[in-house]
XYZ file of C-alpha atoms in Angstrom:
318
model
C 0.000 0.000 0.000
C 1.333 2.936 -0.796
C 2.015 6.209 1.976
C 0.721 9.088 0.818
C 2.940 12.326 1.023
C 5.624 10.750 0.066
C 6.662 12.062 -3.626
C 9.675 11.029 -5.747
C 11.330 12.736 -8.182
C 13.641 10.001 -10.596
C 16.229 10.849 -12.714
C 13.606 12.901 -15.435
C 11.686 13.891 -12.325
C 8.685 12.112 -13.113
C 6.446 11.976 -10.488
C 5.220 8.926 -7.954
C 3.798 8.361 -4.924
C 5.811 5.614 -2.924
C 5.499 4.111 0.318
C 8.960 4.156 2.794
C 8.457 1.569 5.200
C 10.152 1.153 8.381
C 10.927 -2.376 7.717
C 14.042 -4.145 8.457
C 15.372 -1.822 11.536
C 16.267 -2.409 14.470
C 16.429 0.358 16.616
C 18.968 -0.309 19.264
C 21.436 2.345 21.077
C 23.684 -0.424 22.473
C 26.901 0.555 20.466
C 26.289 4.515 20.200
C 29.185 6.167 22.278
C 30.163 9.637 22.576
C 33.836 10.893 22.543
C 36.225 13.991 21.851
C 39.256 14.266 20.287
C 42.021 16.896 20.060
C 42.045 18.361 16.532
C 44.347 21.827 16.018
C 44.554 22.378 19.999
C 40.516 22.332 19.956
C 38.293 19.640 21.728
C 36.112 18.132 18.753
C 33.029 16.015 20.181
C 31.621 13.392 18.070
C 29.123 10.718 17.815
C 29.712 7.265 17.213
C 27.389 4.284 16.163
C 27.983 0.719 14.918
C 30.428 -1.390 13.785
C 34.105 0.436 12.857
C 34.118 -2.652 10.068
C 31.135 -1.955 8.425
C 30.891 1.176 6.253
C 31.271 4.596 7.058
C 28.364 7.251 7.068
C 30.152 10.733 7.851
C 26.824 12.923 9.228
C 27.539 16.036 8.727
C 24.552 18.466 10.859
C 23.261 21.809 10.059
C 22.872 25.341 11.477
C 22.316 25.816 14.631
C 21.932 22.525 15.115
C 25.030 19.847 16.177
C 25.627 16.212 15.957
C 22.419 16.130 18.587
C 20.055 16.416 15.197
C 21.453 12.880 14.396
C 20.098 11.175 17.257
C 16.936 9.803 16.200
C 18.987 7.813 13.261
C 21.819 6.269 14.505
C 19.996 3.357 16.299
C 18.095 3.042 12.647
C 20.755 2.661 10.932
C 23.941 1.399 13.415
C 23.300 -2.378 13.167
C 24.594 -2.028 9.352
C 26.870 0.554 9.297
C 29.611 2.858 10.918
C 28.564 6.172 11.737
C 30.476 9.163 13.020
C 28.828 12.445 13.308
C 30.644 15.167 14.702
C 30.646 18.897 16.051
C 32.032 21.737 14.070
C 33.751 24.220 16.068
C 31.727 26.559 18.141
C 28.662 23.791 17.948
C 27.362 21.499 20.497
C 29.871 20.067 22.548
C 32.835 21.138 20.545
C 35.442 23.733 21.841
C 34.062 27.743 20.870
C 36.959 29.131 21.143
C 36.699 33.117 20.061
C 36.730 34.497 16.603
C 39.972 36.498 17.197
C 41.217 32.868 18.315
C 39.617 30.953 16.049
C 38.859 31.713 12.193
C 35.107 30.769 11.657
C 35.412 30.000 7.940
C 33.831 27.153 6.491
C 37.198 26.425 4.914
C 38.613 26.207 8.224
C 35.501 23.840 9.430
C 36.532 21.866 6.466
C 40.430 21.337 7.163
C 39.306 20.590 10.941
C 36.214 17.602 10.056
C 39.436 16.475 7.724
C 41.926 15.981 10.146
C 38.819 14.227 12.476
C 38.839 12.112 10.088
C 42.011 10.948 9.308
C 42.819 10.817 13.412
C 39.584 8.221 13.317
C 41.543 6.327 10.242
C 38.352 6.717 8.277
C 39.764 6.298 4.538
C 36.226 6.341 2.605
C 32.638 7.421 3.757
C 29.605 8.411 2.224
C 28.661 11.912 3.159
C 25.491 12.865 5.028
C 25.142 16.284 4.230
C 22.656 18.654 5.831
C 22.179 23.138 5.574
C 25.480 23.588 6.934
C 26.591 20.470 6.146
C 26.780 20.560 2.553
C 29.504 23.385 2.089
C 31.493 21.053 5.267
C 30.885 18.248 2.994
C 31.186 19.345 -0.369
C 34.465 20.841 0.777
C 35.995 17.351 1.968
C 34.583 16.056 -1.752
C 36.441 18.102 -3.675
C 39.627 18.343 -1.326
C 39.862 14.397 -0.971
C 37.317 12.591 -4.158
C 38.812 9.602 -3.554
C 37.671 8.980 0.253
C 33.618 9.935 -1.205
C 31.699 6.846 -2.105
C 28.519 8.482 -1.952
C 26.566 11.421 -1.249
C 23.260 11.765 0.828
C 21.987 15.124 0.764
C 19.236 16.160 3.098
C 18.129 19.702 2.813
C 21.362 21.123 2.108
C 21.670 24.208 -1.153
C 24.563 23.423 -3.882
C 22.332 25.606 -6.604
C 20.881 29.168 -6.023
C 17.672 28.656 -6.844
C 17.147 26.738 -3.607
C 17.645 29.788 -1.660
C 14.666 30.972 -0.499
C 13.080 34.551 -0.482
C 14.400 34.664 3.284
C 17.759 35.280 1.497
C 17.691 38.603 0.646
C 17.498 39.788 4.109
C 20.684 37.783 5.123
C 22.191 38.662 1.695
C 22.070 42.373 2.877
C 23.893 41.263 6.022
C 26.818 40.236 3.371
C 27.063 43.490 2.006
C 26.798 45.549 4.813
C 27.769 43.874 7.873
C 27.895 46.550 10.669
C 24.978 48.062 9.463
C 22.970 44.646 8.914
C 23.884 42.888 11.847
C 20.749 43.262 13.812
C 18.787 42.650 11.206
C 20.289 39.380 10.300
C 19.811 38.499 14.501
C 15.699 39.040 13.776
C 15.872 37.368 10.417
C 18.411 34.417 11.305
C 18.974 33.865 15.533
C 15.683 34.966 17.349
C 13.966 32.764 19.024
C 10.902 32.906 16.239
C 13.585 31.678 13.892
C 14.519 29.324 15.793
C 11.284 28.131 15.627
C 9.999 28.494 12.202
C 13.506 27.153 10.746
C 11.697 23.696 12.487
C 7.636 24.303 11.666
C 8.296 25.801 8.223
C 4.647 25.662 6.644
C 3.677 22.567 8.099
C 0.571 21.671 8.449
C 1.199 19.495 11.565
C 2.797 21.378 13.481
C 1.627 19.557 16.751
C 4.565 16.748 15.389
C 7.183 19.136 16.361
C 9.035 18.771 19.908
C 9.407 22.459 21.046
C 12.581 21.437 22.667
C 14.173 21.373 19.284
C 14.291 24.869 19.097
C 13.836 25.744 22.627
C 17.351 23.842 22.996
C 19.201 25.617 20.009
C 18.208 28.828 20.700
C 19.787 28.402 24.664
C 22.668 26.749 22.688
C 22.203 30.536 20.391
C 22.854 32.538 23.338
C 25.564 31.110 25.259
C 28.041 33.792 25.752
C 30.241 34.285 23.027
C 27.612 32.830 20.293
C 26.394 35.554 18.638
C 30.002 36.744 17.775
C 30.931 33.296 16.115
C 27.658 33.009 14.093
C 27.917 36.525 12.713
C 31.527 35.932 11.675
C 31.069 32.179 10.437
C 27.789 33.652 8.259
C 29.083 36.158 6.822
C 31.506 33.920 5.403
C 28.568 31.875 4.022
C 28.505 34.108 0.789
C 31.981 31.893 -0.228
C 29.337 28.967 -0.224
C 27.118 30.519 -2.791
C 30.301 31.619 -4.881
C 31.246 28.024 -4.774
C 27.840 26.406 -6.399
C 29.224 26.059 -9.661
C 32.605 24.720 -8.561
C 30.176 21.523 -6.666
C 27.936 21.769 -9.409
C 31.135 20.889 -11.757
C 32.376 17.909 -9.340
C 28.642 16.570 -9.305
C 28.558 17.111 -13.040
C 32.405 14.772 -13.696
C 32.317 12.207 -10.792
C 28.798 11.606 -10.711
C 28.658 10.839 -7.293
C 25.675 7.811 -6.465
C 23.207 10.231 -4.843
C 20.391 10.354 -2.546
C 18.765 13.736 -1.587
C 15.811 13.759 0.477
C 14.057 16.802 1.401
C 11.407 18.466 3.389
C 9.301 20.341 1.459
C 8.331 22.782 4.330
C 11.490 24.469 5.174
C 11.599 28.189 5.017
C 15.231 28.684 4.188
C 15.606 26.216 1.189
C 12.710 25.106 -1.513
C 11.826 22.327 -3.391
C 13.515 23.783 -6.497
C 17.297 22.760 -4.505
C 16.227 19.202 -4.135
C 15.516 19.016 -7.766
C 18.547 21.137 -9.180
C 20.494 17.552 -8.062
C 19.131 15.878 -11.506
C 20.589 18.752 -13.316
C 23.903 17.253 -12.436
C 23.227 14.216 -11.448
C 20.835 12.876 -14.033
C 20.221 8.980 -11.723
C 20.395 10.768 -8.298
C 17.427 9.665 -6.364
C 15.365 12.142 -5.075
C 12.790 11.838 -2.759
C 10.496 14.918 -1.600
C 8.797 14.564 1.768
C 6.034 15.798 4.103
C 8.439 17.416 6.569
C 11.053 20.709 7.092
C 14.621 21.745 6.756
C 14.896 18.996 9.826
C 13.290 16.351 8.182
C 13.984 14.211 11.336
C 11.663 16.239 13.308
C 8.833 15.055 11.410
C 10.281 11.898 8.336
C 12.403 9.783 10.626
C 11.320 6.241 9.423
C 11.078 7.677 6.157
C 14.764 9.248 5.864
C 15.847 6.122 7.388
C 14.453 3.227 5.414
C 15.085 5.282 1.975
C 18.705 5.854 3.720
C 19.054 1.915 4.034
C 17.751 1.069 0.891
C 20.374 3.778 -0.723
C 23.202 1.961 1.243
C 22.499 -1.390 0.297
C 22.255 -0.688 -3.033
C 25.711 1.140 -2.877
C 27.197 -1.920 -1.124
C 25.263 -4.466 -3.730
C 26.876 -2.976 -6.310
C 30.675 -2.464 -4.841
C 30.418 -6.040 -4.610
């Protein structure tokens, strides 16, 4: 029987209704573990599920989230595979050191997740990419292609005609930072942000846990926070710059792909999830009834079409 709400977009984005069934998990948190490790002098926190001989899933989280938004998958997922999903600097658990000790670049977030990496001895992963995610992740693609076996892509922007109208308020903030800054805080960090970036234009919003958001905007205004945010988004505009340098490593690799994307997220529309095909003609792409944290709303959904990706992927390197 199929679920309805559920709509997939193949590789000439005809489209299907499709059931996602949670069949075949077993949710267990038995091997999930929680550790830190020194990386450049800074205390990196990561999570750590299944096996370390079955393959890797790098989970890469968004903004403001941290490795925390990863939770409600790792049990669905860890008696198959190795996951790892760490804290950027200035996230979560992870050292926040200052910005004039620290240089909150997405380049630098990059190098750092790198070197977690190869301290772990993690040669090859796929890449869980989500919102902040994707310009972490897409970074470590094109800086090490070899290491990539896949990508997974879960509301994360490679093309600018994902970015929503909310855009050109924090695109303002990039042209005029001192001036813009406040505006960007009502726009981007308040606690109704913090909010919506969850609810989007749901209609259910009664699935949502208000600690979500009630916990990331307490995480938002830790002292020190608002400094690091600022700085590290203003450096965001590199990540728009940079679309058409991913779009080109998408285009000549032609990475196996999953993307799977709420349809209700505020920040980044429907037209993102689809821009994948452009470059990816046989990416998968599966729209669903939840928001820029589809977790909040999708989880047996992300996670069976998540397991069905990965055993296809390991079927075939076979």
């Amino acid at each position: 029987m199929n679920t309805p709400g559920l709509l997939v977009l193949s590789a000439s984005l005809a489209c299907m209704i499709t059931n996602a069934p949670a069949q075949d998990m077993a949710p267990s948190r038995q091997s999930i573990s929680y550790h830190t490790v020194d990386v450049q002098g800074l205390s990196i926190f990561y999570r750590e599920a299944g096996s370390v001989s079955a393959p890797t899933v790098l989970l890469l989280h968004g903004f403001p989230s941290s490795s925390h938004m990863w939770e409600p998958l790792l049990p669905l997922l860890a008696d198959k595979y190795h996951l790892i999903a760490p804290d950027y600097p200035g996230f979560g658990n992870s050292s926040a050191p200052s910005p004039s000790s620290f240089e909150y670049t997405f380049d630098n977030l990059a190098r750092v997740m790198n070197e977690l990496t190869t301290k772990l001895g993690v040669a090859n992963y796929v890449l869980f990419m989500q919102d902040y995610g994707g310009p972490v992740g897409f970074r470590l693609a094109l800086a090490h292609p070899e290491r990539v076996r896949a990508i997974i892509v879960q509301n994360a922007v490679s093309h600018e005609q994902g970015l929503s109208p909310l855009w050109e308020a924090r695109k303002k903030y990039w042209a005029d930072p001192a001036h813009e800054l406040e505006n960007l805080k009502a726009n981007f960090t308040s606690f109704e942000a913090t909010r919506q970036r969850h609810i989007g234009s749901s209609p259910n919003p009664d699935r949502y846990d208000p600690d979500t958001w009630t916990d990331e905007y307490a995480f938002l205004t830790r002292p020190g926070q608002a400094d690091i945010q600022a700085t590290l988004f203003l450096d965001y505009r590199t990540n728009v710059a940079s679309y058409p340098l991913w779009q080109k490593w998408l285009r000549e690799v032609q990475p196996p792909t999953l993307v799977v994307w709420g349809k209700y997220d505020p920040s980044f529309t429907v037209a993102g999830a689809t821009a994948y095909a452009d470059d990816v003609p046989r990416a998968e792409i599966h729209i669903l009834e939840a928001g820029h944290f589809a977790l909040d709303e999708a989880t047996d959904e992300v996670a069976s079409l998540v397991r069905g990706f990965l055993e296809r992927l390991n079927k075939h390197a076979e």
